[in-house]
Amino acid sequence: MASVTIENVRKAFGETEVIHGVDIAIADGEFVVLVGPSGCGKSTLLRMIAGLESITAGEVKIAERVVNRLPAKARDIAMVFQNYALYPHMTVFENMAFSMRLRKAPAAEVESRVREAAGILGLQPLLQRFPRQLSGGQRQRVAMGRAIVRDPQVFLFDEPLSNLDAKLRVAMRTEIKALHQRVGGTTIYVTHDQIEAMTMADKIVVMQGGNVEQIGAPLELYDAPDNLFVAGFIGSPAMNFLRGRVEADGAGTVFASADGARLPLGERRGLEAGREVVLGFRPEHIALGPDGTGIGVEVVVTEPTGSEVQVVARHGGDEVVAVFRERHQPAPGTRLSLAPDPAQIHVFDAETGRTLRA
Amino acid sequence: MAETPLETARRAAAPDDAASAWTRLQSNRNWLGFWFMLPAAAFLILFLAYPLGLGVWLSFTDAKVGSEGEWIGLENYEWLLGVAPVSDFLGIIANELFGTEFELEGDTTFWLSVFNTLLYTVVASAIKFAIGLYLALLLNRHMPFKAIIRAVVLIPFIVPTVLSAIAFWWIFDTQFSILTWMLQGLGAIAEDHQINWLGDETMARASVIFANIWRGVPFIAITLLAGLQTVSASLYEAAVIDGATRWQMFRYITYPLLTPIIAVVMTFSVLFTFTDFQLIWVLTRGGPFNATHLMATLSYQRAILGGYLGEGAAISTAMIPFLLAAIMFSWFGLQRRKWQHGGRDD
């Protein structure tokens, strides 16, 4: 078990810098998910922690020890790869035993450790199989077994579920989380899937373009995103955004869109009249208001799922998605007035994208 | 009278003889496949099976140039192999390797050519494999001008054998050898010393083996390189994290994953080397004192130059067991790997 500290880490391939000074502190035993769109630098960062990529600048510490110059095998980490990277010519047992055999561990110890890991993952009946004879989910478990056998200080996962079908992905998600609770160990997990991040993480690191956008617990990011990017990336269906400006209205201020929507904003810093802002509100924080108030929209599609109804509508040029627990079923073309919960709206500076907090 | 519905149905069901061949071609996949296969089969029968059969048949006759010959059974083989082929075989090996002087029962030149062919094949193939594998590993790394370097490596393979053999003939020339000149320049040998590259028995053997290696390495290197590129980079990353050294990565990952390709490429290499003719014929014609005569060159000399077609054919036919043994070894020993076959071997 160990903490991991990433201090002002940069990575450049030749002239091109792809990670621009990242700071992340990971506590002992924490499950941290690095999430972001492809090309955001999350996998590169993970590979730098693993020792598969050199660190251009900054420091990576594992258990308070700077590992920048340590080879991968001396960092006491284990990694699970997206394509599993199982050795095709070795049986499941040999795959899991490989690292211990390289260290010339006694055969009895190898045997007991592999059997123990196989027991945790339910792999005992498959130990003599070759990777080709396994299903995707089984291969994934072998890859995890190989990591467990090493008993490392830090587990690294590089998009381990993206080669699996949707149903299996959900099952393995649960399995990995249960495994973490059972085995413990600091875990750093890379994914582009925000649902995986939300469901599995103790702490999420949202990255974009080689920068960290926000670090926090899943619900923290959900309820209080720091900026437009995080607000749009976390949550499905995504947060609605309307462009508009702040206008004075008696004592307070209101948000006014070009298409006639007006919403009171309450007390927020930096909300002088005339400022260009983006209003954000989540689909599930919308109620139907009296006609002629709030946000006037025209219904495009209504999608009932049974537990809820998702209504896709248009407000001028912007799309607005609303999710109702009630069984509203407005026909396409119907005009509705949407009233976002005032306590749950977010206001972002249109220019910088930063959140203007209440 | 108009046709009744029953008659119409019967007519439709009955085969139409006039169009049957064409219809059959359209409807029967196997029949169509047979016709597609026929040209290739005819080609193989005409140019491979027929000459092979003719060669084997000739080896049982006393055919000479200008005379068809008669069936003489195993007489050619008795003449070549002698009454005790095993002891002759061991005898020639002892004579050549340890300088003993066993009297052979069979044809001494034939047995010498068997020894030469085995020596040539074993030594050249082993060195070709070692250099080819080394080159492939080098070329598999990231380096500037990778494409050009890979193309350059292929040159010895592209140049026609006769052309490169003539170049080697000059390189190994007694008077004008560039190798001798270079060794003199480096001070490794005296200024007036000439090395008799192709005139001395041991030097001649080493020289032709060297030329064969030069020509054969690219084939092995490029084929193994293709094999190396099919090994996923993430396996090496996993191995790095598992704590493998570079040697352990080669020993436990690269080499086992490469064995199927090694089996194929080395089988081909052994077959080509065992049946080599052009290089030897241009460089030494089997000399000096038959020290570089291979079975192929001896067969040619006896059959075409000497006119004893039957005897030459018998020498050629005697190569077949060796070639079959090489193929069997690779097929059963190396090529089948359990991990390649998915669930079937479980």
XYZ file of C-alpha atoms in Angstrom:
704
model
C 0.000 0.000 0.000
C 1.261 3.425 -0.808
C 0.298 6.939 -1.658
C 1.063 8.323 -5.092
C 1.997 11.936 -5.631
C 2.224 13.606 -9.004
C 3.858 17.010 -8.896
C 3.888 19.413 -11.831
C 4.441 16.529 -14.241
C 5.002 17.351 -17.886
C 5.422 15.151 -20.919
C 6.725 16.174 -24.319
C 7.185 14.035 -27.398
C 9.886 15.948 -29.228
C 8.659 19.540 -29.543
C 5.046 18.756 -28.714
C 4.069 18.972 -25.065
C 1.072 16.724 -24.349
C 0.869 17.031 -20.567
C 1.234 20.556 -19.240
C 2.101 20.332 -15.562
C -0.264 18.069 -13.674
C -0.616 17.817 -9.885
C -2.517 14.936 -8.317
C -2.311 13.591 -4.787
C -3.557 10.039 -4.274
C -3.956 8.690 -0.763
C -3.024 5.197 0.333
C -5.688 2.687 -0.716
C -7.668 5.194 -2.745
C -9.422 4.269 -6.012
C -8.720 7.133 -8.401
C -10.109 7.337 -11.912
C -8.461 9.453 -14.600
C -11.188 10.325 -17.065
C -11.334 12.473 -20.174
C -11.895 12.333 -23.918
C -9.368 10.512 -26.078
C -6.126 12.403 -26.484
C -6.438 14.173 -23.129
C -3.215 12.612 -21.835
C -4.730 10.265 -19.236
C -3.151 7.095 -20.664
C 0.189 8.824 -21.131
C 0.084 9.936 -17.502
C -0.676 6.380 -16.371
C 2.179 5.007 -18.475
C 4.499 7.564 -16.893
C 3.490 6.323 -13.449
C 4.062 2.752 -14.648
C 7.493 3.566 -16.018
C 6.616 2.816 -19.629
C 7.078 6.449 -20.641
C 9.814 8.789 -19.447
C 8.878 11.834 -17.377
C 9.901 15.053 -19.111
C 9.594 17.285 -16.053
C 8.159 17.170 -12.552
C 8.114 14.326 -10.061
C 6.165 11.111 -9.568
C 6.385 9.671 -6.063
C 5.187 6.264 -4.959
C 5.206 5.765 -1.202
C 7.104 9.052 -0.748
C 9.875 7.802 -3.022
C 10.633 9.647 -6.275
C 10.427 7.018 -9.024
C 11.235 9.167 -12.083
C 14.421 7.272 -12.791
C 13.383 3.865 -11.484
C 12.687 1.129 -14.055
C 9.130 -0.187 -14.139
C 9.957 -3.386 -12.294
C 11.446 -1.483 -9.342
C 8.340 0.671 -8.847
C 6.299 -2.114 -7.265
C 3.274 -1.555 -9.486
C 1.094 -3.854 -11.546
C -0.757 -2.885 -14.684
C -3.814 -4.226 -16.483
C -3.819 -3.383 -20.171
C -6.713 -2.552 -22.471
C -5.989 -5.575 -24.694
C -5.087 -7.675 -21.596
C -1.556 -8.346 -22.965
C -1.683 -11.982 -21.883
C 1.217 -14.087 -23.125
C -0.501 -16.255 -25.761
C 1.931 -19.170 -25.468
C 1.537 -19.530 -21.716
C -1.325 -21.091 -19.806
C -3.356 -19.022 -17.381
C -1.215 -20.400 -14.557
C 2.023 -19.542 -16.341
C 0.745 -16.074 -17.194
C 0.006 -15.377 -13.575
C 3.215 -16.991 -12.340
C 5.495 -15.258 -14.854
C 6.614 -12.329 -12.708
C 7.305 -14.552 -9.695
C 9.211 -17.064 -11.794
C 11.349 -14.262 -13.214
C 12.199 -13.360 -9.628
C 13.064 -17.032 -9.076
C 10.533 -17.372 -6.289
C 10.282 -20.889 -4.796
C 7.877 -23.111 -6.743
C 5.693 -23.760 -3.711
C 5.244 -20.046 -3.075
C 4.419 -19.427 -6.751
C 1.870 -22.219 -6.655
C 0.138 -20.950 -3.514
C 0.062 -17.305 -4.588
C -1.332 -18.120 -8.027
C -3.948 -20.436 -6.536
C -4.926 -17.769 -4.020
C -5.336 -15.115 -6.737
C -7.190 -17.616 -8.922
C -9.491 -18.302 -5.993
C -10.325 -14.628 -5.530
C -11.209 -14.292 -9.218
C -12.840 -17.703 -9.738
C -10.157 -18.789 -12.198
C -9.296 -22.197 -10.689
C -10.971 -24.275 -13.437
C -9.158 -22.294 -16.146
C -5.574 -22.472 -14.877
C -4.420 -24.920 -17.550
C -6.128 -23.122 -20.448
C -4.413 -20.904 -22.987
C -5.606 -17.308 -23.465
C -7.124 -18.181 -26.837
C -9.460 -20.582 -25.144
C -10.938 -17.910 -22.874
C -13.766 -15.411 -23.319
C -13.131 -11.681 -23.097
C -14.282 -11.447 -19.513
C -12.161 -14.428 -18.467
C -9.093 -12.916 -20.113
C -9.764 -9.693 -18.264
C -9.869 -11.613 -15.002
C -6.591 -13.369 -15.809
C -5.007 -9.978 -16.454
C -6.219 -8.846 -13.044
C -5.025 -12.098 -11.503
C -1.579 -11.480 -12.914
C -1.613 -8.105 -11.184
C -2.861 -9.502 -7.856
C -0.173 -12.210 -7.767
C 2.477 -9.518 -7.760
C 0.943 -8.007 -4.597
C 1.960 -4.511 -5.723
C 1.731 -1.190 -3.915
C -0.230 0.347 -6.768
C -2.603 -1.168 -9.318
C -2.801 0.584 -12.678
C -5.689 -0.056 -15.057
C -5.546 1.276 -18.630
C -9.083 1.257 -20.077
C -9.502 -2.378 -19.025
C -13.165 -2.685 -19.986
C -13.295 -1.024 -23.379
C -12.847 -4.305 -25.306
C -15.856 -5.893 -23.618
C -19.496 -5.754 -24.657
C -21.855 -3.450 -22.754
C -23.379 -6.061 -20.475
C -20.056 -7.618 -19.488
C -18.627 -4.176 -18.915
C -21.204 -3.462 -16.238
C -20.539 -6.834 -14.582
C -16.745 -6.384 -14.627
C -17.125 -2.858 -13.280
C -18.759 -4.287 -10.192
C -16.144 -7.015 -10.007
C -13.208 -4.599 -10.133
C -14.741 -2.433 -7.440
C -15.440 -5.469 -5.250
C -11.887 -6.633 -5.857
C -10.530 -3.294 -4.716
C -12.601 -3.487 -1.560
C -11.307 -7.007 -0.897
C -7.652 -6.753 -1.901
C -7.197 -3.079 -1.092
C -4.284 -1.325 -2.682
C -3.988 2.083 -4.232
C -5.610 1.967 -7.649
C -5.305 4.313 -10.601
C -7.813 3.583 -13.311
C -7.976 5.235 -16.741
C -11.182 5.393 -18.747
C -12.955 7.626 -21.232
C -16.329 6.497 -19.877
C -17.679 8.928 -17.287
C -20.184 6.322 -16.035
C -17.270 4.014 -15.136
C -15.605 6.929 -13.405
C -18.710 7.900 -11.459
C -19.556 4.379 -10.339
C -16.101 3.150 -9.383
C -14.045 6.059 -8.129
C -13.335 7.379 -4.664
C -11.896 10.337 -6.488
C -12.152 11.417 -10.117
C -9.551 13.381 -12.022
C -11.090 14.973 -15.118
C -8.490 15.740 -17.778
C -8.633 17.600 -21.047
C -5.893 18.585 -23.481
C -3.092 17.616 -21.121
C -4.484 19.591 -18.168
C -6.411 18.603 -15.065
C -9.821 20.276 -15.191
C -11.046 19.236 -11.755
C -10.332 16.689 -9.029
C -12.975 15.539 -6.609
C -15.355 12.888 -5.379
C -17.893 11.738 -8.007
C -20.860 13.592 -6.553
C -18.774 16.702 -5.911
C -17.985 16.892 -9.610
C -21.589 16.196 -10.438
C -23.063 18.809 -8.135
C -20.397 21.492 -8.294
C -18.430 21.367 -11.527
C -15.627 23.937 -11.700
C -16.125 24.710 -15.346
C -18.124 24.100 -18.503
C -16.004 21.137 -19.568
C -16.493 19.160 -16.364
C -20.174 20.116 -16.261
C -20.699 18.792 -19.787
C -18.486 15.714 -19.434
C -19.899 14.310 -16.198
C -23.489 13.104 -16.248
C -25.678 11.345 -18.765
C -27.782 12.695 -20.380
C -25.470 15.694 -20.314
C -26.169 19.015 -18.630
C -28.184 21.515 -20.709
C -26.442 24.750 -21.652
C -28.122 27.978 -22.757
C -26.207 31.060 -23.950
C -27.399 34.439 -22.760
C -26.574 37.511 -20.678
C -27.124 38.827 -17.164
C -29.729 41.534 -16.826
C -30.684 43.657 -13.816
C -34.164 43.051 -12.483
C -35.092 45.181 -9.563
C -32.902 44.188 -6.623
C -31.520 40.957 -8.157
C -30.310 39.741 -11.512
C -31.862 37.489 -14.130
C -30.499 35.303 -16.923
C -31.934 36.293 -20.306
C -31.473 34.275 -23.476
C -31.759 35.755 -26.967
C -34.906 33.684 -27.433
C -36.801 35.204 -24.551
C -36.124 32.915 -21.594
C -35.785 34.699 -18.254
C -34.625 33.029 -15.043
C -33.772 34.709 -11.701
C -30.133 34.049 -10.706
C -30.105 35.036 -7.046
C -26.876 36.094 -5.296
C -23.810 35.170 -7.317
C -20.439 36.825 -7.412
C -19.452 38.625 -10.606
C -22.944 38.843 -11.985
C -22.935 42.439 -13.133
C -25.596 43.251 -15.696
C -24.539 42.858 -19.312
C -22.129 39.976 -18.710
C -22.177 37.118 -21.286
C -22.830 33.826 -19.461
C -23.805 30.219 -20.068
C -26.617 28.821 -17.954
C -26.337 25.133 -17.057
C -28.972 22.834 -15.567
C -29.257 19.063 -15.456
C -32.131 17.279 -17.255
C -33.464 15.837 -14.007
C -33.650 19.238 -12.281
C -36.454 20.545 -14.478
C -40.133 20.969 -13.685
C -42.950 22.090 -15.951
C -43.787 25.744 -15.264
C -46.871 27.831 -16.013
C -47.134 28.836 -19.673
C -45.181 31.927 -20.648
C -42.611 31.657 -17.799
C -39.111 30.093 -17.627
C -37.703 28.571 -20.755
C -40.100 28.194 -23.668
C -39.308 25.119 -25.769
C -40.790 23.119 -28.622
C -40.805 19.321 -28.141
C -38.816 17.349 -30.746
C -38.924 13.783 -29.395
C -40.411 12.073 -26.338
C -38.649 8.903 -25.133
C -40.357 6.965 -22.335
C -38.140 4.329 -20.682
C -40.667 3.170 -18.126
C -38.942 4.523 -15.044
C -38.742 8.011 -16.530
C -39.534 10.068 -19.620
C -36.838 11.855 -21.550
C -38.035 14.848 -23.558
C -35.761 16.347 -26.197
C -36.815 19.881 -27.101
C -35.482 23.035 -28.753
C -35.097 26.533 -27.332
C -34.109 28.692 -30.276
C -30.857 27.189 -31.538
C -30.090 25.202 -28.347
C -31.194 21.678 -27.586
C -32.690 21.091 -24.146
C -33.159 17.641 -22.643
C -35.503 17.152 -19.711
C -36.010 13.981 -17.692
C -39.290 13.602 -15.799
C -40.184 10.950 -13.248
C -43.820 11.797 -13.930
C -45.359 10.260 -17.011
C -45.617 13.399 -19.129
C -45.860 12.460 -22.795
C -45.934 15.695 -24.779
C -46.425 15.205 -28.539
C -43.728 16.503 -30.908
C -44.343 20.141 -31.684
C -45.957 20.855 -28.301
C -44.823 24.112 -26.652
C -43.735 23.714 -23.028
C -42.429 26.063 -20.370
C -39.516 24.515 -18.471
C -38.641 25.673 -14.982
C -35.157 24.559 -13.816
C -34.780 24.231 -10.041
C -33.187 27.584 -9.024
C -31.092 25.819 -6.345
C -29.581 23.488 -8.966
C -28.596 25.865 -11.745
C -25.010 26.639 -12.689
C -23.757 29.836 -14.231
C -20.553 29.863 -16.266
C -18.572 32.764 -17.657
C -19.110 32.550 -21.429
C -15.523 33.567 -22.144
C -13.450 31.546 -19.646
C -15.939 28.730 -19.040
C -15.365 29.024 -15.287
C -18.185 28.543 -12.840
C -19.579 31.686 -11.196
C -20.437 30.387 -7.755
C -23.349 31.454 -5.605
C -53.803 -28.899 -77.834
C -52.861 -26.699 -74.891
C -50.581 -28.077 -72.163
C -52.283 -29.196 -68.948
C -50.918 -27.830 -65.649
C -49.620 -31.309 -64.794
C -47.615 -31.514 -68.026
C -46.169 -28.071 -67.392
C -45.013 -29.152 -63.947
C -43.485 -32.369 -65.273
C -41.643 -30.501 -68.012
C -40.243 -28.060 -65.486
C -39.088 -30.869 -63.231
C -37.401 -32.955 -65.935
C -33.725 -32.243 -66.657
C -33.144 -30.295 -69.853
C -30.438 -32.327 -71.596
C -29.318 -29.608 -73.995
C -28.354 -27.194 -71.228
C -27.269 -29.731 -68.608
C -23.483 -29.207 -68.670
C -23.823 -25.466 -68.295
C -26.560 -25.816 -65.670
C -24.454 -28.255 -63.725
C -21.544 -25.817 -63.787
C -23.835 -23.131 -62.432
C -25.480 -25.201 -59.754
C -22.734 -27.514 -58.487
C -19.951 -25.808 -56.538
C -17.703 -28.862 -56.521
C -17.987 -29.337 -60.259
C -17.149 -25.669 -60.837
C -14.272 -25.933 -58.365
C -12.904 -28.925 -60.238
C -12.670 -26.916 -63.455
C -11.052 -23.969 -61.706
C -8.486 -26.308 -60.164
C -7.677 -28.109 -63.389
C -5.188 -25.610 -64.931
C -3.128 -25.445 -61.745
C -3.213 -29.219 -61.347
C -2.165 -29.734 -64.968
C 0.682 -27.290 -64.484
C 1.898 -29.071 -61.337
C 1.624 -32.516 -62.905
C 3.438 -31.449 -66.047
C 6.288 -29.521 -64.454
C 6.661 -31.093 -61.001
C 5.227 -34.565 -60.746
C 6.271 -35.753 -64.194
C 9.952 -34.712 -63.927
C 10.143 -36.117 -60.405
C 8.640 -39.408 -61.528
C 10.883 -39.496 -64.585
C 13.943 -38.860 -62.429
C 13.065 -41.646 -60.039
C 12.355 -43.994 -62.951
C 15.659 -43.084 -64.648
C 17.508 -43.962 -61.459
C 16.380 -47.567 -61.929
C 17.745 -47.725 -65.507
C 21.134 -47.597 -67.145
C 20.078 -44.715 -69.401
C 22.904 -42.758 -70.985
C 22.849 -39.778 -73.296
C 21.675 -41.241 -76.620
C 20.392 -44.510 -75.183
C 17.055 -44.996 -73.487
C 18.435 -47.571 -71.141
C 16.939 -50.662 -69.593
C 15.516 -51.427 -66.202
C 18.355 -52.505 -63.960
C 16.600 -52.306 -60.600
C 18.748 -51.083 -57.725
C 22.064 -51.516 -59.484
C 22.793 -47.745 -59.584
C 22.168 -47.511 -55.875
C 24.257 -50.577 -55.107
C 27.074 -49.043 -57.078
C 26.818 -45.679 -55.280
C 25.941 -46.769 -51.759
C 27.953 -49.959 -51.665
C 26.934 -53.054 -49.742
C 27.211 -51.385 -46.341
C 25.830 -47.847 -46.642
C 25.691 -47.183 -42.898
C 29.338 -47.991 -42.314
C 30.275 -46.058 -45.461
C 28.330 -43.075 -44.187
C 30.043 -43.212 -40.792
C 33.363 -43.910 -42.517
C 33.271 -40.803 -44.700
C 32.368 -38.667 -41.706
C 35.284 -40.093 -39.724
C 37.619 -39.670 -42.682
C 36.680 -36.047 -43.263
C 36.367 -34.911 -39.672
C 39.070 -36.956 -37.936
C 41.448 -37.768 -40.773
C 40.960 -41.538 -40.544
C 41.412 -43.612 -43.690
C 38.539 -46.055 -43.884
C 38.117 -47.861 -47.194
C 34.589 -47.275 -48.462
C 32.605 -50.055 -50.157
C 30.540 -47.686 -52.325
C 31.408 -44.742 -54.538
C 33.848 -42.582 -52.543
C 33.006 -39.409 -54.462
C 29.309 -39.951 -53.872
C 29.835 -40.419 -50.150
C 32.069 -37.356 -50.100
C 29.305 -35.340 -51.757
C 26.851 -36.556 -49.111
C 29.229 -35.410 -46.401
C 29.824 -32.084 -48.157
C 26.112 -31.462 -48.587
C 25.386 -32.151 -44.936
C 28.311 -29.993 -43.783
C 27.291 -27.189 -46.158
C 23.654 -27.342 -45.078
C 24.218 -27.618 -41.329
C 26.933 -24.978 -41.024
C 25.383 -22.499 -43.476
C 21.852 -22.868 -42.083
C 22.955 -22.501 -38.476
C 24.961 -19.353 -39.192
C 22.252 -17.954 -41.467
C 19.728 -18.466 -38.691
C 21.904 -16.763 -36.091
C 22.734 -13.756 -38.271
C 19.211 -13.559 -39.705
C 17.626 -13.531 -36.256
C 20.094 -10.934 -35.018
C 19.440 -8.710 -38.035
C 15.689 -9.105 -37.648
C 15.884 -8.040 -33.995
C 17.994 -5.026 -34.968
C 15.680 -4.018 -37.816
C 12.655 -4.345 -35.538
C 13.894 -1.439 -33.427
C 13.085 2.167 -34.117
C 15.854 3.780 -36.086
C 16.257 6.548 -38.641
C 15.916 5.544 -42.319
C 14.272 2.285 -41.264
C 12.622 1.634 -44.642
C 15.814 2.232 -46.602
C 17.896 0.015 -44.316
C 15.352 -2.782 -44.622
C 15.430 -2.475 -48.398
C 19.243 -2.562 -48.417
C 19.241 -5.752 -46.369
C 17.223 -7.433 -49.099
C 19.776 -6.738 -51.850
C 21.721 -10.029 -51.633
C 18.433 -11.850 -52.041
C 17.329 -9.806 -55.053
C 20.569 -10.074 -57.053
C 20.464 -13.126 -59.363
C 22.489 -15.950 -57.824
C 24.741 -16.345 -60.842
C 25.592 -12.660 -60.728
C 26.484 -12.675 -57.054
C 28.361 -15.938 -57.537
C 30.507 -14.300 -60.207
C 31.163 -11.409 -57.836
C 32.246 -13.883 -55.182
C 34.390 -15.640 -57.763
C 36.350 -12.383 -58.066
C 36.338 -11.786 -54.344
C 37.884 -15.255 -53.862
C 40.207 -15.056 -56.863
C 43.710 -16.271 -56.069
C 45.496 -13.258 -57.565
C 42.997 -10.419 -57.492
C 41.060 -11.173 -54.329
C 39.914 -7.992 -52.635
C 39.855 -9.907 -49.340
C 43.523 -10.764 -49.647
C 44.252 -7.152 -50.589
C 42.372 -5.866 -47.578
C 44.077 -8.297 -45.196
C 47.427 -7.221 -46.631
C 46.486 -3.556 -46.172
C 45.505 -4.170 -42.588
C 48.789 -5.943 -41.985
C 47.060 -9.172 -41.009
C 49.074 -11.128 -43.575
C 52.372 -10.461 -45.334
C 52.406 -8.176 -48.426
C 53.414 -10.946 -50.798
C 51.232 -13.638 -49.251
C 48.302 -14.813 -51.382
C 45.428 -16.740 -49.873
C 44.265 -19.629 -52.028
C 40.607 -19.088 -51.225
C 39.108 -21.605 -53.628
C 42.151 -23.820 -54.157
C 42.599 -25.170 -50.665
C 40.066 -27.784 -49.547
C 39.156 -26.228 -46.204
C 39.297 -22.655 -47.482
C 37.133 -23.586 -50.464
C 34.497 -25.116 -48.222
C 34.546 -22.057 -45.965
C 34.377 -19.735 -48.970
C 31.330 -21.334 -50.583
C 29.594 -21.514 -47.218
C 30.344 -17.831 -46.703
C 28.854 -16.967 -50.103
C 25.767 -19.049 -49.350
C 25.322 -17.320 -45.998
C 25.618 -13.886 -47.603
C 22.915 -14.807 -50.055
C 20.597 -16.583 -47.623
C 20.563 -14.202 -44.648
C 18.124 -11.608 -46.091
C 15.395 -14.192 -46.655
C 15.603 -15.315 -43.037
C 16.020 -11.807 -41.633
C 13.055 -10.307 -43.474
C 10.768 -13.254 -42.777
C 11.633 -13.253 -39.071
C 11.189 -9.473 -39.037
C 7.674 -9.952 -40.368
C 7.113 -12.454 -37.567
C 8.505 -10.069 -34.944
C 6.120 -7.360 -36.059
C 3.135 -9.557 -35.311
C 4.157 -9.674 -31.628
C 2.050 -7.074 -29.838
C 4.076 -4.292 -28.227
C 1.905 -4.509 -25.120
C 3.319 -7.992 -24.398
C 6.745 -6.411 -23.984
C 5.265 -3.686 -21.792
C 3.586 -6.308 -19.650
C 6.905 -8.136 -19.443
C 8.729 -4.935 -18.454
C 6.289 -4.497 -15.597
C 6.604 -8.185 -14.704
C 10.303 -7.459 -14.288
C 11.808 -9.173 -17.326
C 15.271 -8.213 -18.523
C 15.910 -7.783 -22.252
C 17.302 -11.302 -22.455
C 14.339 -12.751 -20.545
C 11.946 -10.936 -22.879
C 13.665 -12.562 -25.829
C 13.879 -15.961 -24.179
C 10.345 -16.168 -22.784
C 8.319 -14.006 -25.182
C 9.941 -13.267 -28.528
C 11.493 -16.666 -29.134
C 8.476 -18.842 -28.250
C 6.132 -16.606 -30.235
C 8.499 -16.755 -33.183
C 8.955 -20.544 -33.264
C 6.207 -21.232 -35.830
C 7.804 -18.769 -38.255
C 11.280 -20.045 -37.437
C 10.097 -23.563 -38.296
C 8.765 -22.505 -41.669
C 11.645 -20.268 -42.645
C 14.317 -22.735 -41.547
C 12.637 -25.581 -43.394
C 12.737 -23.545 -46.573
C 16.283 -22.437 -45.896
C 17.464 -26.000 -45.302
C 15.751 -27.207 -48.477
C 17.289 -24.407 -50.576
C 20.728 -24.937 -49.101
C 20.643 -28.720 -49.424
C 19.741 -28.504 -53.108
C 22.093 -25.597 -53.891
C 23.746 -25.775 -57.272
C 24.399 -22.395 -58.897
C 26.819 -20.947 -56.322
C 28.985 -24.047 -56.228
C 28.984 -24.507 -59.954
C 30.117 -20.935 -60.642
C 32.667 -20.797 -57.817
C 34.363 -24.226 -57.746
C 32.556 -26.773 -59.936
C 32.906 -29.091 -56.965
C 36.676 -28.755 -56.579
C 39.311 -28.826 -55.310
C 39.506 -32.640 -55.110
C 35.711 -32.773 -54.898
C 35.880 -30.976 -51.534
C 32.917 -28.769 -52.399
C 30.975 -31.216 -54.542
C 27.390 -31.307 -53.376
C 24.928 -34.015 -54.312
C 23.258 -31.632 -56.758
C 26.481 -30.717 -58.532
C 27.710 -34.311 -58.580
C 24.401 -35.442 -60.036
C 24.665 -32.825 -62.778
C 28.244 -33.740 -63.501
C 27.529 -37.460 -63.760
C 24.229 -37.153 -65.659
C 24.673 -34.248 -68.040
C 28.419 -33.811 -68.449
C 29.305 -37.447 -68.007
C 26.249 -38.720 -69.824
C 25.306 -41.341 -67.206
C 21.692 -40.267 -66.798
C 20.701 -43.249 -64.674
C 23.493 -42.778 -62.176
C 22.959 -39.029 -61.958
C 19.254 -39.600 -61.398
C 20.076 -42.035 -58.600
C 22.226 -39.387 -56.866
C 19.376 -36.889 -57.142
C 16.863 -39.408 -55.872
C 19.138 -40.132 -52.922
C 18.539 -36.513 -51.799
C 14.824 -37.137 -51.316
C 15.072 -39.003 -47.960
C 17.181 -36.196 -46.493
C 14.717 -33.537 -47.669
C 11.756 -35.507 -46.383
C 13.476 -35.895 -43.030
C 14.002 -32.126 -42.832
C 10.355 -31.434 -43.633
C 9.113 -34.028 -41.141
C 11.354 -32.616 -38.433
C 9.992 -29.127 -38.870
C 6.413 -30.294 -39.290
C 6.203 -32.485 -36.233
C 8.909 -30.984 -34.087
C 8.405 -27.280 -34.358
C 5.385 -26.145 -36.248
C 2.495 -27.440 -34.173
C 2.059 -25.360 -31.095
C -0.754 -26.054 -28.730
C -1.375 -22.411 -27.909
C -2.041 -21.573 -31.558
C -4.929 -23.953 -31.901
C -7.485 -22.562 -29.523
C -9.783 -25.078 -27.869
C -9.144 -28.084 -30.061
C -6.148 -29.409 -28.168
C -7.687 -29.102 -24.765
